[in-house]
CSV table of C-alpha atoms in Angstrom, one decimal:
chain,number,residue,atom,x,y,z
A,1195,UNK,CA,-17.4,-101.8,19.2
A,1196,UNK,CA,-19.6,-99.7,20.8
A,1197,UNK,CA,-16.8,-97.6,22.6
A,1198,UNK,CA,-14.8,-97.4,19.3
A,1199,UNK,CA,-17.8,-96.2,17.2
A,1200,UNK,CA,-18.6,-93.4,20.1
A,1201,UNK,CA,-14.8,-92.3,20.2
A,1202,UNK,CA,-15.1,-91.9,16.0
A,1203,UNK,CA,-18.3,-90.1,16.4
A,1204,UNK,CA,-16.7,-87.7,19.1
A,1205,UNK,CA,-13.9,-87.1,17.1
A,1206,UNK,CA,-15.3,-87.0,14.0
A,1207,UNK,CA,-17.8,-84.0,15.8
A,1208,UNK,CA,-14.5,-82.2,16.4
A,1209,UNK,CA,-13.2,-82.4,13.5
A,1210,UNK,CA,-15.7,-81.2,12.1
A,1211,UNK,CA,-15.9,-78.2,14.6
A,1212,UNK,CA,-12.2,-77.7,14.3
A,1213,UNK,CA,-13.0,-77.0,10.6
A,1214,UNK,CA,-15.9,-75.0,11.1
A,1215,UNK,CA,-14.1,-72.3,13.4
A,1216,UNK,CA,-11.1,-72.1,11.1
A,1217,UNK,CA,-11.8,-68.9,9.4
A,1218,UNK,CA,-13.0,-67.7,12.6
A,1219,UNK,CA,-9.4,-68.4,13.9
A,1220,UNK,CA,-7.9,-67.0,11.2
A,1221,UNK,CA,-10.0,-64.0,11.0
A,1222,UNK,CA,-9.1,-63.7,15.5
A,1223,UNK,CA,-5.4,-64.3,14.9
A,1224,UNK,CA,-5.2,-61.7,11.7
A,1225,UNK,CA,-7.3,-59.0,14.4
A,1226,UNK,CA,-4.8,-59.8,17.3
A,1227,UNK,CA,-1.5,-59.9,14.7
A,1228,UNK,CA,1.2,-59.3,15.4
A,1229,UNK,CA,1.4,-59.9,18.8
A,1230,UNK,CA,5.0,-60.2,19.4
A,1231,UNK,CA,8.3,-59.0,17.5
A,1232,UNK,CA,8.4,-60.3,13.4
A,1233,UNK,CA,11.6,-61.2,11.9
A,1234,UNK,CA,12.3,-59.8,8.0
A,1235,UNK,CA,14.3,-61.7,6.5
A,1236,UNK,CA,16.7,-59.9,3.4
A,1237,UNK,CA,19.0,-62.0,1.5
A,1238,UNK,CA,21.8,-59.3,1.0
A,1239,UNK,CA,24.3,-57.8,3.5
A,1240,UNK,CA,23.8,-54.3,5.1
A,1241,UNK,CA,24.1,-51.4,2.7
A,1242,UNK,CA,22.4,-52.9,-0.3
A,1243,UNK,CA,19.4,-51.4,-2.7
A,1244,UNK,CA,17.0,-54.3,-1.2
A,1245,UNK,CA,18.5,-53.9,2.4
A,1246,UNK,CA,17.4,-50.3,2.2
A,1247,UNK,CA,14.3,-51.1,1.1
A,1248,UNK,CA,13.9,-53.7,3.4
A,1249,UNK,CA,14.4,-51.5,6.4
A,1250,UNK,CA,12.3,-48.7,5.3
A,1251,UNK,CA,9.4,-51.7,5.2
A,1252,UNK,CA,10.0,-52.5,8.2
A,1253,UNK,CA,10.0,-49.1,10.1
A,1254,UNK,CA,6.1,-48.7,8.2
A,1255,UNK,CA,5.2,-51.9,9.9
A,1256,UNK,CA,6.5,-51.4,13.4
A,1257,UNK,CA,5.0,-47.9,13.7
A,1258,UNK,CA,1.9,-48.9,12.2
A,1259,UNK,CA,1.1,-52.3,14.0
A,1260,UNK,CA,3.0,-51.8,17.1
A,1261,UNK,CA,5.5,-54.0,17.3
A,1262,UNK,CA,9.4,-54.6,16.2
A,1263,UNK,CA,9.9,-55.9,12.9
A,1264,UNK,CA,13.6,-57.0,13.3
A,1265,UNK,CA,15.7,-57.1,10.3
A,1266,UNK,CA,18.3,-60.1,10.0
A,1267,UNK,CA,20.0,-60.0,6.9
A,1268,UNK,CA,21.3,-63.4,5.4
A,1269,UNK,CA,23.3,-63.1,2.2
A,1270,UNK,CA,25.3,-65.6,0.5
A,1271,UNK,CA,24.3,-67.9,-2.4
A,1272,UNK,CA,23.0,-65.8,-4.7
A,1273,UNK,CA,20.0,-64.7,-2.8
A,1274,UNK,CA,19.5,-68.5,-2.0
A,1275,UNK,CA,20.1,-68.7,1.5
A,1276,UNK,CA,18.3,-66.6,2.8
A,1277,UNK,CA,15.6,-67.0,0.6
A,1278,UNK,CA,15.0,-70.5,1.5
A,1279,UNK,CA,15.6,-69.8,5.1
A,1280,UNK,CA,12.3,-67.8,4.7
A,1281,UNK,CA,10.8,-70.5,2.5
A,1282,UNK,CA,10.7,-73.2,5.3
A,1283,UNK,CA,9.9,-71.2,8.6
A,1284,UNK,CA,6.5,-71.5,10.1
A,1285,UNK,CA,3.6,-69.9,7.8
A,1286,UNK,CA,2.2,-68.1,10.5
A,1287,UNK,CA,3.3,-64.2,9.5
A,1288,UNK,CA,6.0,-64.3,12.4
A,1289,UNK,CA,8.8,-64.5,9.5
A,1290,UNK,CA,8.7,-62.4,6.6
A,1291,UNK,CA,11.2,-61.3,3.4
A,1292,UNK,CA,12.4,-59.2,1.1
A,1293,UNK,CA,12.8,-60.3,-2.9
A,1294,UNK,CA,14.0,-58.3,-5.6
A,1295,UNK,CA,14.4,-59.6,-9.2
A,1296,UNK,CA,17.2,-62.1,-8.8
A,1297,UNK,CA,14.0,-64.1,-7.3
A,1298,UNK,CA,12.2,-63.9,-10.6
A,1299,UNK,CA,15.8,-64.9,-12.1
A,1300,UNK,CA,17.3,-67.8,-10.2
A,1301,UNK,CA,14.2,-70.4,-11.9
A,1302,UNK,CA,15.8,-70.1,-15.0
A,1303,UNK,CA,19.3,-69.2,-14.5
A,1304,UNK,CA,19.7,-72.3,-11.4
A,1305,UNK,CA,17.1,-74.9,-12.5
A,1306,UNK,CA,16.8,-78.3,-10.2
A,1307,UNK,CA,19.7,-76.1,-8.4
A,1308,UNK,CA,17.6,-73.6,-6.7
A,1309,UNK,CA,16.5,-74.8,-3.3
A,1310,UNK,CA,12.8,-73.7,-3.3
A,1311,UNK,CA,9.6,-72.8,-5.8
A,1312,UNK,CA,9.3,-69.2,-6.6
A,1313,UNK,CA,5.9,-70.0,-7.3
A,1314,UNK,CA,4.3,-72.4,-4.7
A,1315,UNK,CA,6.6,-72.0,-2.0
A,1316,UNK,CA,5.9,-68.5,-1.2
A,1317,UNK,CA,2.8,-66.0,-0.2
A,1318,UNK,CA,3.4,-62.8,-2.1
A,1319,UNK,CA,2.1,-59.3,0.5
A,1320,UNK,CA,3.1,-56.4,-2.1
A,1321,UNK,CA,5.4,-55.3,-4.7
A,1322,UNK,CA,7.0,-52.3,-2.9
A,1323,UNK,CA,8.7,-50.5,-5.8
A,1324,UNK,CA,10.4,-50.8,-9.1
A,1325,UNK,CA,13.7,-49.1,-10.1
A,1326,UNK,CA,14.0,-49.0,-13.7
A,1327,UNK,CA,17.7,-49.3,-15.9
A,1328,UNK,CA,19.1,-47.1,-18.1
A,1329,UNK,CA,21.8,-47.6,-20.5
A,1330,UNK,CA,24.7,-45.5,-20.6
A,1331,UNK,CA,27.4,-45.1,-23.1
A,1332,UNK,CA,30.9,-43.4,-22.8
A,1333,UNK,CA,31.6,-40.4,-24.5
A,1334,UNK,CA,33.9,-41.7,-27.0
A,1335,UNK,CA,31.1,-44.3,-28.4
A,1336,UNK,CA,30.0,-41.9,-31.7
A,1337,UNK,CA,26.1,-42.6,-30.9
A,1338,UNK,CA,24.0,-39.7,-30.2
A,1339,UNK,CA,20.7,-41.7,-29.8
A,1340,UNK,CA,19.5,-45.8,-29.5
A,1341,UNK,CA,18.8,-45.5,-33.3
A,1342,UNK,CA,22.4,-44.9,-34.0
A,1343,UNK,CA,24.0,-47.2,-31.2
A,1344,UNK,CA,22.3,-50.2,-32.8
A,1345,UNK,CA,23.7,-49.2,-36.2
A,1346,UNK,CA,26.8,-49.0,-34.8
A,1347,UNK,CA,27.0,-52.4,-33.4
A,1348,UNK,CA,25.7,-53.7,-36.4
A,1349,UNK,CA,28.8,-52.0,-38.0
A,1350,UNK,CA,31.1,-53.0,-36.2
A,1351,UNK,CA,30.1,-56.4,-34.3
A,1352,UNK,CA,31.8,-57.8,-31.8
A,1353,UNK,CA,33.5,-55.3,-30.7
A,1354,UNK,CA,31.1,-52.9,-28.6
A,1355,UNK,CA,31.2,-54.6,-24.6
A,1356,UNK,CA,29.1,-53.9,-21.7
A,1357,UNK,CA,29.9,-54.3,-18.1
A,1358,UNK,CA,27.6,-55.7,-15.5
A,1359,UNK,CA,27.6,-57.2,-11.8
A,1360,UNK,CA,27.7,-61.0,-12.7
A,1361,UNK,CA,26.4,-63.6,-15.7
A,1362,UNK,CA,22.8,-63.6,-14.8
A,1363,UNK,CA,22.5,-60.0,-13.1
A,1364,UNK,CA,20.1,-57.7,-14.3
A,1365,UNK,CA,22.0,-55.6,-15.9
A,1366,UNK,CA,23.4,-58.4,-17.7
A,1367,UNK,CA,20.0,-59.7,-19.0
A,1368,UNK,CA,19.1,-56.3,-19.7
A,1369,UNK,CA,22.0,-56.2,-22.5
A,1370,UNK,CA,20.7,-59.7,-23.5
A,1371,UNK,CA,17.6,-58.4,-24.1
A,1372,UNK,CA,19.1,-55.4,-26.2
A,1373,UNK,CA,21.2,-58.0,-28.4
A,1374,UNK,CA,18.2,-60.0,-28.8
A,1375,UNK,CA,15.7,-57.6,-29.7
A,1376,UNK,CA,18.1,-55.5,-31.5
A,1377,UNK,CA,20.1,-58.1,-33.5
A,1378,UNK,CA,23.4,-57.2,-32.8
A,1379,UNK,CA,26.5,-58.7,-31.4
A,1380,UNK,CA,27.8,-57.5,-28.4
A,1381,UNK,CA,30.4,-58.6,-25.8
A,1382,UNK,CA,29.5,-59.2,-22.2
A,1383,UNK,CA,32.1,-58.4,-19.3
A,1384,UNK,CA,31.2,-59.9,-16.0
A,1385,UNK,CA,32.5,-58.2,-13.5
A,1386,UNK,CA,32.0,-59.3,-9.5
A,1387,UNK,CA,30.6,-56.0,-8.6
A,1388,UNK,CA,28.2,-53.0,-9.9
A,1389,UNK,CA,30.7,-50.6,-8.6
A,1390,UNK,CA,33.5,-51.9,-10.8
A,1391,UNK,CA,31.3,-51.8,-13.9
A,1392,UNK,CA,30.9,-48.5,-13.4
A,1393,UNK,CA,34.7,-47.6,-12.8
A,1394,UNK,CA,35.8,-49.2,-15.7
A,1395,UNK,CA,32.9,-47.3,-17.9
A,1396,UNK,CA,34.2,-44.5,-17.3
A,1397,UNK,CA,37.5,-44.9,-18.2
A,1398,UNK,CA,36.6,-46.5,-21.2
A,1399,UNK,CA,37.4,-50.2,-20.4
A,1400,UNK,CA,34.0,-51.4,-21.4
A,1401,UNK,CA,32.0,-49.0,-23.9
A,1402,UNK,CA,27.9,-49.1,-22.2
A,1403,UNK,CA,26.1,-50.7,-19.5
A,1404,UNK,CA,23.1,-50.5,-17.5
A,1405,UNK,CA,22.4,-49.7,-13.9
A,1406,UNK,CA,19.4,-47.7,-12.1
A,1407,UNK,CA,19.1,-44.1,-12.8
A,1408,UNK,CA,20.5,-43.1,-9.2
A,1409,UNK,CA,23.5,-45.2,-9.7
A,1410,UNK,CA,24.3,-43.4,-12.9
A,1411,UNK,CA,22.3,-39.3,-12.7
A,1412,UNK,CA,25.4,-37.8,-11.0
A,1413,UNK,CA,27.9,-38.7,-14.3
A,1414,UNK,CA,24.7,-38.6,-16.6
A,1415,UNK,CA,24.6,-34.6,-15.7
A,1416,UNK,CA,28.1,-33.8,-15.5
A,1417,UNK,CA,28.6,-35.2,-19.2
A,1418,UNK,CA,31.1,-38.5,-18.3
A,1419,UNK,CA,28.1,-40.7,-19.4
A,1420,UNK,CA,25.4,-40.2,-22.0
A,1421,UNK,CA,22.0,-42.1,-21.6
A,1422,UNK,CA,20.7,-43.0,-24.4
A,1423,UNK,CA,16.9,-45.0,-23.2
A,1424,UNK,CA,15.5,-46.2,-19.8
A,1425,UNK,CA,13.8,-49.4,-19.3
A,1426,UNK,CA,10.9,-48.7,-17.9
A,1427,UNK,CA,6.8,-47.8,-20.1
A,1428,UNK,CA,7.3,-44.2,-19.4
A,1429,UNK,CA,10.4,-41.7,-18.6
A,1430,UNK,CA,11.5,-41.2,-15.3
A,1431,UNK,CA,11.3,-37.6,-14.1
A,1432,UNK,CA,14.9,-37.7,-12.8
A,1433,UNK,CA,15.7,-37.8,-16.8
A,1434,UNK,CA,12.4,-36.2,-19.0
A,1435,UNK,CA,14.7,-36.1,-22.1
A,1436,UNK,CA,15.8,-39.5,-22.0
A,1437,UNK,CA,13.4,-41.3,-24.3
A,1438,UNK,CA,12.1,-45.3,-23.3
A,1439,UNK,CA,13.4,-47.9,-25.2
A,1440,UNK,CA,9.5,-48.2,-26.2
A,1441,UNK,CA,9.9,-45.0,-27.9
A,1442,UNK,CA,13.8,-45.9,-29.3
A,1443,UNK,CA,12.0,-48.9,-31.7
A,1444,UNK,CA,12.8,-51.6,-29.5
A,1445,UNK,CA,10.1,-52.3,-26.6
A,1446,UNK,CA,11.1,-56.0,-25.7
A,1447,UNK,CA,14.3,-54.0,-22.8
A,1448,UNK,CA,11.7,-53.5,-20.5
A,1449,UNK,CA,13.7,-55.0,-17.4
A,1450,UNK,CA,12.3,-52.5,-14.7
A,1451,UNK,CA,13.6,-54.4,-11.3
A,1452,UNK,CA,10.8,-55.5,-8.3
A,1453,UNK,CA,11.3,-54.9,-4.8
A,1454,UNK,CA,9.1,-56.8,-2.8
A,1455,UNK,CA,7.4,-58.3,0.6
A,1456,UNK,CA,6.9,-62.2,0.4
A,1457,UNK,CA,5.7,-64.5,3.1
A,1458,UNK,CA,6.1,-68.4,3.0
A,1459,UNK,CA,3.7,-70.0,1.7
A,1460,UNK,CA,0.5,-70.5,4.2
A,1461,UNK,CA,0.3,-68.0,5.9
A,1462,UNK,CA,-3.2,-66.8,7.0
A,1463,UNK,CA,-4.9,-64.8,4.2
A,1464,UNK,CA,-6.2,-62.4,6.5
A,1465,UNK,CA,-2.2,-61.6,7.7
A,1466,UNK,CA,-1.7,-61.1,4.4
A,1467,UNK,CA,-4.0,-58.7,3.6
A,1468,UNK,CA,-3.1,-56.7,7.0
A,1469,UNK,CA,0.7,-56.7,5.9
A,1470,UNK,CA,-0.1,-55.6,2.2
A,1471,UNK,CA,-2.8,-53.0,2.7
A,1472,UNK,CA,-0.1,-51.6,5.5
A,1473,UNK,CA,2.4,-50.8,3.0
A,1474,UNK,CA,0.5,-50.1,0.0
A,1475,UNK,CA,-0.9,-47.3,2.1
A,1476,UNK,CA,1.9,-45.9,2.9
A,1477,UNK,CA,3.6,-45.9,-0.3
A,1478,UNK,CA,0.6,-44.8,-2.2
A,1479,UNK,CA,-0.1,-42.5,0.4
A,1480,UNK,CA,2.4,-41.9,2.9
A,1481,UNK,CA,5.9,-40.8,3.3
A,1482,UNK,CA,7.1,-43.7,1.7
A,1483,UNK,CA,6.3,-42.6,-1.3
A,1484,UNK,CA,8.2,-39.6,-1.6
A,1485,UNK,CA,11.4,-41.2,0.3
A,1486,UNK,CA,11.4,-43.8,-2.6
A,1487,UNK,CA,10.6,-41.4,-5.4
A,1488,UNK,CA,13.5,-39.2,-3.7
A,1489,UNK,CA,15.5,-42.5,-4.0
A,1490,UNK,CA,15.3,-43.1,-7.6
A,1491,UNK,CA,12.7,-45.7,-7.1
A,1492,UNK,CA,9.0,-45.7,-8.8
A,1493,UNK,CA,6.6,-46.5,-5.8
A,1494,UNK,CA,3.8,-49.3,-6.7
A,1495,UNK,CA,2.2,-50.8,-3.2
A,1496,UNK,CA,0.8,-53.8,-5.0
A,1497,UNK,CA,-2.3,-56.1,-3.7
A,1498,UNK,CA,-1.2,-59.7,-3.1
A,1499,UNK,CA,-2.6,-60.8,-6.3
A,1500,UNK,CA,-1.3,-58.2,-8.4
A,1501,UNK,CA,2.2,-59.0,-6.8
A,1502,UNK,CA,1.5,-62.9,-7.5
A,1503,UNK,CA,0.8,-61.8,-11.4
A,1504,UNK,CA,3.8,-59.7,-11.7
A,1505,UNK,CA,6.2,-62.8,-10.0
A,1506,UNK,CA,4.6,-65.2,-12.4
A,1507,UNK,CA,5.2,-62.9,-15.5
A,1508,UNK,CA,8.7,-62.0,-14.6
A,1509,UNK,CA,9.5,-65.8,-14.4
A,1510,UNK,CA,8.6,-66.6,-17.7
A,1511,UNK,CA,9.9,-63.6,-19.1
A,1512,UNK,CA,13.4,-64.1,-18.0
A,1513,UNK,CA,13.0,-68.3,-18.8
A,1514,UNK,CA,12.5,-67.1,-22.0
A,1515,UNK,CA,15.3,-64.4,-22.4
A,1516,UNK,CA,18.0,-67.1,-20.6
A,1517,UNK,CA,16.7,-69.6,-22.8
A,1518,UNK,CA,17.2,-67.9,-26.2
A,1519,UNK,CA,20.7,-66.9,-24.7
A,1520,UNK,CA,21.8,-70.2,-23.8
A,1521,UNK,CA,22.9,-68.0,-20.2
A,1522,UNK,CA,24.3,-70.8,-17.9
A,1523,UNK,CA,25.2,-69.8,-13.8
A,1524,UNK,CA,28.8,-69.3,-13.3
């Protein structure tokens, strides 16, 4: 009895230590981090808008903390695999990963089918940048302006289509929103890449779509396409005299797509805080910010929190707009 009471006080004295010097750990590991190379994860394959992105994240990182932040991109699944590859490796800010708005999708658009919690199973660092749509029209659709596209389709329903990269894509939901918010019946095209959507717009296959501003400025200027709003609370400066949807009468297209750092979930606040103030200094302050502006992108370098908010209200905004559209995964 005697030697089983002293062993539960001894341990319990440990414990109790243990847990005593845990934010001092924390605090010694965040000072001392990293330490060796960090893998970032990006669920695309080379060449794409978040791979980019991705990379330029991780040159910031390596030159500021000193050591190689290695990119391994695993695509496949919809973002899914290697999203949840990320999801289940060790919280301890060895593993890191890129998200861009199919994260905030996939709740909705898979349900009990998407392998992980967009919410709990993941540590948000910073929302990188935002690349906001705009909605093109071919030259042979007689509308000047938003005012007189919507009038249009509610001439004529049914029969003005619009192109995107998949059932579920943002473009897609971005022309959701637009048939929601403007009351008008439009045909969706899927198509099983952006490229293709854009092909067929201009030859008149499909009559408007959506796609980021640097997809679309070269045909924009040279007269093959004619914007008529962009999604995002203020014009872009690549466009000054393409008005917002905001300003068009309908403010509910507001899609303006994330591009983010994520952790999983557990990871050391204080490793958290080193990895977003690093890159929310440089793209607030550094030459990050003017590559991405030069890229078509609008630089944010979001706090961990704010990042958190923005995931959250993303996820119920697109619950809502899948929802209403009865938008099932193909």
């Amino acid at each position: 009895m005697h030697s089983s009471r002293r062993a539960f006080l001894i341990n319990g004295t440990a414990m109790a230590l243990g847990g005593a010097m845990l934010p001092w750990t924390f605090a010694a590991r965040a000072a001392q981090y990293p330490d060796k190379a960090v893998r970032l994860y990006i669920p695309y394959p080379p060449g794409a808008a978040t791979d980019t992105l991705g990379r330029m994240a991780g040159q910031v990182y390596a030159e500021a903390l000193g050591q190689p932040f290695v990119v391994e991109n695993r695509g496949g699944g919809g973002t899914t695999i290697g999203t949840r590859a990320l999801a289940v490796s060790a919280p301890d800010g060895y593993t890191i990963g890129m998200v861009d708005s199919t994260f905030t999708i996939n709740p909705a658009l898979l349900g009990d089918r998407q392998p992980y919690d967009a919410i709990k199973d993941f540590a948000p660092i910073s929302l990188m940048a935002t690349a906001p749509f705009v909605m093109v029209v071919h030259p042979s659709v007689k509308a000047a302006d938003l005012a007189a596209f919507v009038a249009l389709a509610k001439a004529q329903p049914g029969t003005l289509s619009f192109g995107s990269a998949g059932v579920g894509s943002g473009p897609h939901l971005a022309g959701e929103q637009l048939r929601q918010q403007a009351g008008v019946d439009v045909l969706h095209v899927p198509y099983r890449g952006g490229g293709t959507v854009i092909t067929d717009l201009l030859g008149g296959q499909v009559q408007f779509a959506f796609a980021t501003v640097p997809t679309l400025l070269e045909h924009i200027k040279a007269g093959r396409l004619r914007a008529l709003a962009v999604t995002s609370p203020q014009r872009v400066s690549q466009l000054p005299d393409v008005p917002t949807f905001t300003e068009g009468g309908l403010p509910g297209v507001d899609i303006s797509p994330l591009f983010g750092l994520v952790a999983p979930a557990g990871v050391p606040e204080p490793i958290i805080e080193r990895l977003s103030q690093t890159l929310a200094d440089s793209v607030r302050n550094g030459a990050l910010r003017d590559k991405l502006a030069g890229l078509g992108f609008q630089p944010v370098g979001s706090t961990p929190a704010q990042f958190a908010q923005r995931i959250r209200d993303d996820v119920a905004k697109w619950t809502g707009v899948i929802q209403r559209g009865n938008i099932k995964a193909e």
